[in-house]
């Protein structure tokens, strides 16, 4: 295995406030997973922190586009600088978010290097854009659309490199079976597997089949995006939008492990878990176990390998 490097990206710029006068607590994700000794348990190098700008929507109103856009653009470039350096050095970055907008930093970094795919393990497609919604604002629900060039140019075409991803290079895992975005995904030929389909085919089996479609000469590799809301709320209630019918830990574990163990996988980011919604730390411990287990060779965290 390549050298793992844990890098914190504690940005909450892409989420709406959970209540007036408050900010989303997912910026504490990295700290909570570090309290679970994720760096030591992974045997990873210390990558430090990419400090985000202040969360401040100012006088933003519905209809103004993506809020925190200037701060998001600045943070995306800075995070991309760090991720790019690790990937070019042959290291495997494990990026601890943060909300899902940190994925823009990864996709921009990889676009600078070449053509990469994305395997997104997420409870939703995060594909809201002006062509399908009049509620544009939170980049954390729009990052896949932004990465594919759908949305405002100050986020979709940074450094003149947009789109950062091609539709045909995206693989989605974990959308709920009733997700209305499936119709658009099918029309765009964006590959996706719902929770029901993952269960029908088997998580490891479907992941192996998908990895083969990403390990192709036209691609230089692929990135893995893990959103904690892919898990069912019965085991992961500490997310901003908990939806019933998600994956269970013993389903996510082989799926994630199969993806990150591919020699063509360039890195992983982890997002959305909110420690403010997890007072006893149980959900954070589970998430840490799943990430560590994906890389473990033997022992309790590698069970089922």
Coordinates of C-alpha atoms in Angstrom, one line a residue:
X1 CA 0.0 0.0 0.0
X2 CA 1.1 3.5 -0.6
X3 CA 1.8 5.9 2.3
X4 CA -1.4 7.3 3.8
X5 CA -1.5 10.9 4.8
X6 CA -4.3 12.3 6.9
X7 CA -5.2 15.9 6.0
X8 CA -7.9 17.9 7.7
X9 CA -10.3 20.0 5.6
X10 CA -12.8 21.3 8.3
X11 CA -14.9 23.4 6.1
X12 CA -18.7 23.9 6.6
X13 CA -19.0 26.5 3.9
X14 CA -21.3 24.4 1.8
X15 CA -24.2 23.8 4.3
X16 CA -27.2 25.8 5.4
X17 CA -27.3 26.8 9.1
X18 CA -29.0 24.2 11.1
X19 CA -30.8 26.9 13.1
X20 CA -30.7 30.7 13.0
X21 CA -27.5 32.1 14.4
X22 CA -25.7 28.8 14.3
X23 CA -23.2 27.1 11.9
X24 CA -23.1 23.5 10.8
X25 CA -21.1 21.3 13.2
X26 CA -19.5 19.1 10.5
X27 CA -16.4 21.2 10.7
X28 CA -15.7 19.2 13.9
X29 CA -15.6 15.9 12.0
X30 CA -11.8 15.8 11.7
X31 CA -11.2 16.5 15.3
X32 CA -13.7 13.9 16.4
X33 CA -12.1 11.2 14.2
X34 CA -8.7 12.2 15.5
X35 CA -10.0 11.7 19.0
X36 CA -10.6 8.1 17.9
X37 CA -6.9 8.0 17.0
X38 CA -7.5 7.6 13.3
X39 CA -4.0 8.8 12.3
X40 CA -2.3 6.2 14.5
X41 CA -4.6 3.4 13.6
X42 CA -4.1 4.0 9.9
X43 CA -0.4 4.2 10.4
X44 CA -0.6 7.4 8.4
X45 CA 1.6 10.4 8.1
X46 CA 0.4 13.8 9.5
X47 CA -0.8 16.1 6.7
X48 CA -1.9 19.0 8.9
X49 CA -4.9 21.2 8.4
X50 CA -6.2 23.4 5.5
X51 CA -7.9 26.1 7.5
X52 CA -11.2 27.3 5.9
X53 CA -12.4 30.9 5.6
X54 CA -15.0 32.1 8.0
X55 CA -18.6 30.9 7.5
X56 CA -20.4 34.1 6.7
X57 CA -23.4 34.2 4.3
X58 CA -23.6 38.0 4.7
X59 CA -26.8 39.4 3.1
X60 CA -27.2 36.3 0.8
X61 CA -30.8 35.6 -0.2
X62 CA -32.5 32.8 -2.1
X63 CA -31.9 33.4 -5.8
X64 CA -28.4 34.8 -5.3
X65 CA -26.6 31.6 -6.3
X66 CA -24.3 29.6 -4.1
X67 CA -23.6 31.2 -0.8
X68 CA -20.1 31.6 0.5
X69 CA -19.0 31.3 -3.2
X70 CA -15.9 33.5 -3.0
X71 CA -14.7 31.8 0.1
X72 CA -15.5 28.4 -1.4
X73 CA -13.5 29.2 -4.5
X74 CA -10.5 30.4 -2.4
X75 CA -10.7 27.3 -0.2
X76 CA -11.0 24.9 -3.1
X77 CA -7.8 26.2 -4.7
X78 CA -5.9 26.0 -1.4
X79 CA -7.1 22.5 -0.6
X80 CA -6.4 21.4 -4.2
X81 CA -2.8 22.6 -3.8
X82 CA -2.3 20.3 -0.8
X83 CA -4.0 17.3 -2.3
X84 CA -2.2 17.7 -5.6
X85 CA 1.2 17.7 -3.8
X86 CA 0.4 14.5 -2.0
X87 CA -0.9 12.7 -5.1
X88 CA 2.1 13.8 -7.2
X89 CA 4.4 12.5 -4.4
X90 CA 2.8 9.0 -4.8
X91 CA 1.0 9.3 -1.4
X92 CA -2.6 8.5 -0.6
X93 CA -4.4 11.4 1.0
X94 CA -7.2 10.7 3.5
X95 CA -9.0 14.0 3.7
X96 CA -11.2 14.5 6.8
X97 CA -14.0 17.1 6.2
X98 CA -16.0 19.0 6.4
X99 CA -19.1 19.1 4.2
X100 CA -19.3 17.6 0.7
X101 CA -18.0 20.8 -1.0
X102 CA -14.5 19.7 -0.1
X103 CA -14.8 17.3 -2.9
X104 CA -14.3 20.2 -5.2
X105 CA -10.7 20.6 -3.9
X106 CA -10.0 16.9 -4.7
X107 CA -11.5 17.0 -8.2
X108 CA -9.7 20.3 -9.1
X109 CA -6.4 18.9 -7.8
X110 CA -6.8 15.8 -10.0
X111 CA -7.9 17.8 -13.0
X112 CA -4.6 19.6 -12.8
X113 CA -2.8 16.3 -13.1
X114 CA -4.9 14.5 -15.7
X115 CA -8.3 12.8 -16.2
X116 CA -9.7 11.1 -13.1
X117 CA -12.9 9.5 -12.2
X118 CA -15.0 9.7 -9.0
X119 CA -16.6 6.9 -7.0
X120 CA -19.0 8.7 -4.7
X121 CA -20.5 6.7 -1.8
X122 CA -23.3 9.1 -0.8
X123 CA -27.0 8.9 0.3
X124 CA -27.8 11.4 -2.5
X125 CA -26.3 12.5 -5.8
X126 CA -25.6 16.1 -4.6
X127 CA -26.6 17.1 -8.2
X128 CA -28.8 20.2 -7.6
X129 CA -28.1 22.8 -10.3
X130 CA -29.9 25.6 -12.0
X131 CA -31.2 23.2 -14.6
X132 CA -33.2 21.2 -12.1
X133 CA -33.8 23.4 -9.1
X134 CA -34.7 26.9 -8.1
X135 CA -33.2 26.4 -4.6
X136 CA -29.5 26.8 -5.4
X137 CA -27.3 27.9 -2.5
X138 CA -25.7 25.1 -0.5
X139 CA -22.7 23.8 -2.4
X140 CA -22.7 20.7 -0.1
X141 CA -25.7 19.5 -2.0
X142 CA -24.4 20.7 -5.4
X143 CA -20.8 19.7 -5.5
X144 CA -21.2 16.9 -8.1
X145 CA -23.1 19.2 -10.4
X146 CA -20.4 21.9 -9.9
X147 CA -17.7 19.4 -10.6
X148 CA -19.3 18.5 -13.9
X149 CA -19.6 22.2 -15.0
X150 CA -23.2 22.8 -14.0
X151 CA -23.6 26.1 -12.1
X152 CA -21.9 29.4 -11.8
X153 CA -18.5 29.9 -13.4
X154 CA -16.7 31.2 -10.3
X155 CA -17.0 27.6 -8.9
X156 CA -17.3 25.4 -12.0
X157 CA -14.4 26.8 -14.0
X158 CA -11.6 27.6 -11.5
X159 CA -8.3 28.1 -13.3
X160 CA -10.1 27.5 -16.6
X161 CA -10.1 23.8 -15.9
X162 CA -13.8 23.1 -15.8
X163 CA -15.5 20.7 -15.9
X164 CA -13.3 18.9 -13.4
X165 CA -15.2 15.6 -14.0
X166 CA -16.8 14.1 -17.1
X167 CA -20.2 12.6 -16.6
X168 CA -19.1 9.2 -17.9
X169 CA -16.3 9.0 -15.3
X170 CA -18.6 9.2 -12.3
X171 CA -19.9 6.2 -10.3
X172 CA -22.4 6.7 -7.5
X173 CA -23.2 4.3 -4.7
X174 CA -25.9 4.4 -2.0
X175 CA -28.6 6.6 -3.3
X176 CA -32.0 5.7 -1.8
X177 CA -34.1 3.5 -4.1
X178 CA -36.8 6.2 -4.4
X179 CA -34.4 9.0 -5.1
X180 CA -35.9 11.3 -7.8
X181 CA -32.4 12.2 -9.1
X182 CA -32.2 8.7 -10.7
X183 CA -34.1 9.8 -13.7
X184 CA -31.6 12.6 -14.5
X185 CA -28.7 10.3 -13.8
X186 CA -30.0 7.7 -16.3
X187 CA -30.5 10.4 -18.9
X188 CA -26.9 11.6 -18.5
X189 CA -25.6 8.0 -18.3
X190 CA -24.1 8.7 -14.9
X191 CA -23.6 5.2 -13.4
X192 CA -25.4 4.7 -10.1
X193 CA -26.2 1.8 -7.7
X194 CA -29.0 2.3 -5.1
X195 CA -29.0 0.7 -1.7
X196 CA -31.4 -2.0 -3.0
X197 CA -29.1 -2.7 -6.0
X198 CA -26.1 -2.9 -3.8
X199 CA -27.9 -5.5 -1.6
X200 CA -29.1 -7.4 -4.6
X201 CA -25.6 -7.8 -6.2
X202 CA -23.5 -7.7 -3.1
X203 CA -21.4 -4.7 -2.0
X204 CA -18.0 -6.3 -2.7
X205 CA -19.2 -7.8 -6.0
X206 CA -20.7 -4.6 -7.3
X207 CA -17.6 -2.6 -6.2
X208 CA -15.3 -5.0 -8.0
X209 CA -17.3 -4.7 -11.1
X210 CA -17.3 -0.9 -11.0
X211 CA -13.6 -0.7 -10.2
X212 CA -12.9 -2.5 -13.4
X213 CA -14.7 0.3 -15.3
X214 CA -12.4 2.8 -13.6
X215 CA -9.2 1.0 -14.1
X216 CA -9.0 1.8 -17.8
X217 CA -6.3 3.4 -19.8
X218 CA -8.2 6.6 -20.5
X219 CA -8.3 7.4 -16.8
X220 CA -5.3 8.3 -14.7
X221 CA -7.1 7.0 -11.6
X222 CA -10.1 7.8 -9.5
X223 CA -11.0 9.5 -6.2
X224 CA -13.4 8.1 -3.5
X225 CA -15.9 10.4 -1.8
X226 CA -17.5 9.0 1.4
X227 CA -20.5 10.9 2.8
X228 CA -21.6 9.5 6.2
X229 CA -25.3 9.9 5.3
X230 CA -25.0 6.9 3.1
X231 CA -25.4 4.9 6.3
X232 CA -28.9 4.3 7.7
X233 CA -29.9 6.7 10.5
X234 CA -30.3 3.8 12.9
X235 CA -26.5 3.7 13.0
X236 CA -25.5 7.2 11.7
X237 CA -28.0 9.8 13.0
X238 CA -25.4 12.5 13.2
X239 CA -25.8 14.0 9.7
X240 CA -27.7 17.0 8.4
X241 CA -30.1 15.1 6.3
X242 CA -30.7 11.6 7.8
X243 CA -32.8 9.5 5.3
X244 CA -34.2 6.1 6.1
X245 CA -33.2 3.1 4.0
X246 CA -29.4 3.6 4.0
X247 CA -26.6 1.1 4.0
X248 CA -25.6 -0.8 7.2
X249 CA -22.0 -1.0 8.4
X250 CA -21.4 -4.5 7.2
X251 CA -22.6 -3.4 3.7
X252 CA -20.5 -0.2 3.6
X253 CA -17.3 -1.9 4.8
X254 CA -16.7 -4.3 1.9
X255 CA -17.8 -1.6 -0.6
X256 CA -15.4 1.0 0.7
X257 CA -12.6 -1.5 1.2
X258 CA -12.8 -2.7 -2.4
X259 CA -12.7 0.8 -3.8
X260 CA -9.8 2.2 -1.8
X261 CA -7.7 -0.9 -2.2
X262 CA -7.6 -0.4 -6.0
X263 CA -4.1 0.6 -7.1
X264 CA -5.7 3.2 -9.2
X265 CA -7.5 4.9 -6.3
X266 CA -5.8 8.3 -5.7
X267 CA -7.3 9.2 -2.4
X268 CA -10.4 9.4 -0.1
X269 CA -12.4 12.1 1.6
X270 CA -14.8 11.7 4.4
X271 CA -17.7 14.2 5.0
X272 CA -20.9 15.3 6.7
X273 CA -20.7 13.5 10.1
X274 CA -21.6 16.2 12.7
X275 CA -20.3 15.6 16.2
X276 CA -22.8 18.1 17.6
X277 CA -25.5 15.5 16.8
X278 CA -23.5 12.7 18.4
X279 CA -23.1 13.5 22.1
X280 CA -21.8 10.1 23.1
X281 CA -19.5 9.8 20.2
X282 CA -20.9 6.4 19.1
X283 CA -21.5 7.4 15.4
X284 CA -18.0 8.9 15.2
X285 CA -16.4 5.8 16.5
X286 CA -18.3 3.7 14.0
X287 CA -17.2 6.0 11.1
X288 CA -13.6 5.8 12.2
X289 CA -13.8 2.0 12.5
X290 CA -15.1 1.8 8.9
X291 CA -12.4 4.0 7.5
X292 CA -9.6 2.3 9.4
X293 CA -11.0 -1.1 8.5
X294 CA -11.0 -0.3 4.8
X295 CA -7.2 -0.1 4.9
X296 CA -6.5 -2.7 7.6
X297 CA -4.7 -6.0 6.6
X298 CA -5.6 -8.0 9.7
X299 CA -7.1 -7.8 13.1
X300 CA -10.6 -6.7 14.3
X301 CA -10.8 -3.7 12.0
X302 CA -10.0 -5.9 9.0
X303 CA -12.6 -8.5 9.7
X304 CA -14.3 -9.8 6.6
X305 CA -11.3 -9.2 4.3

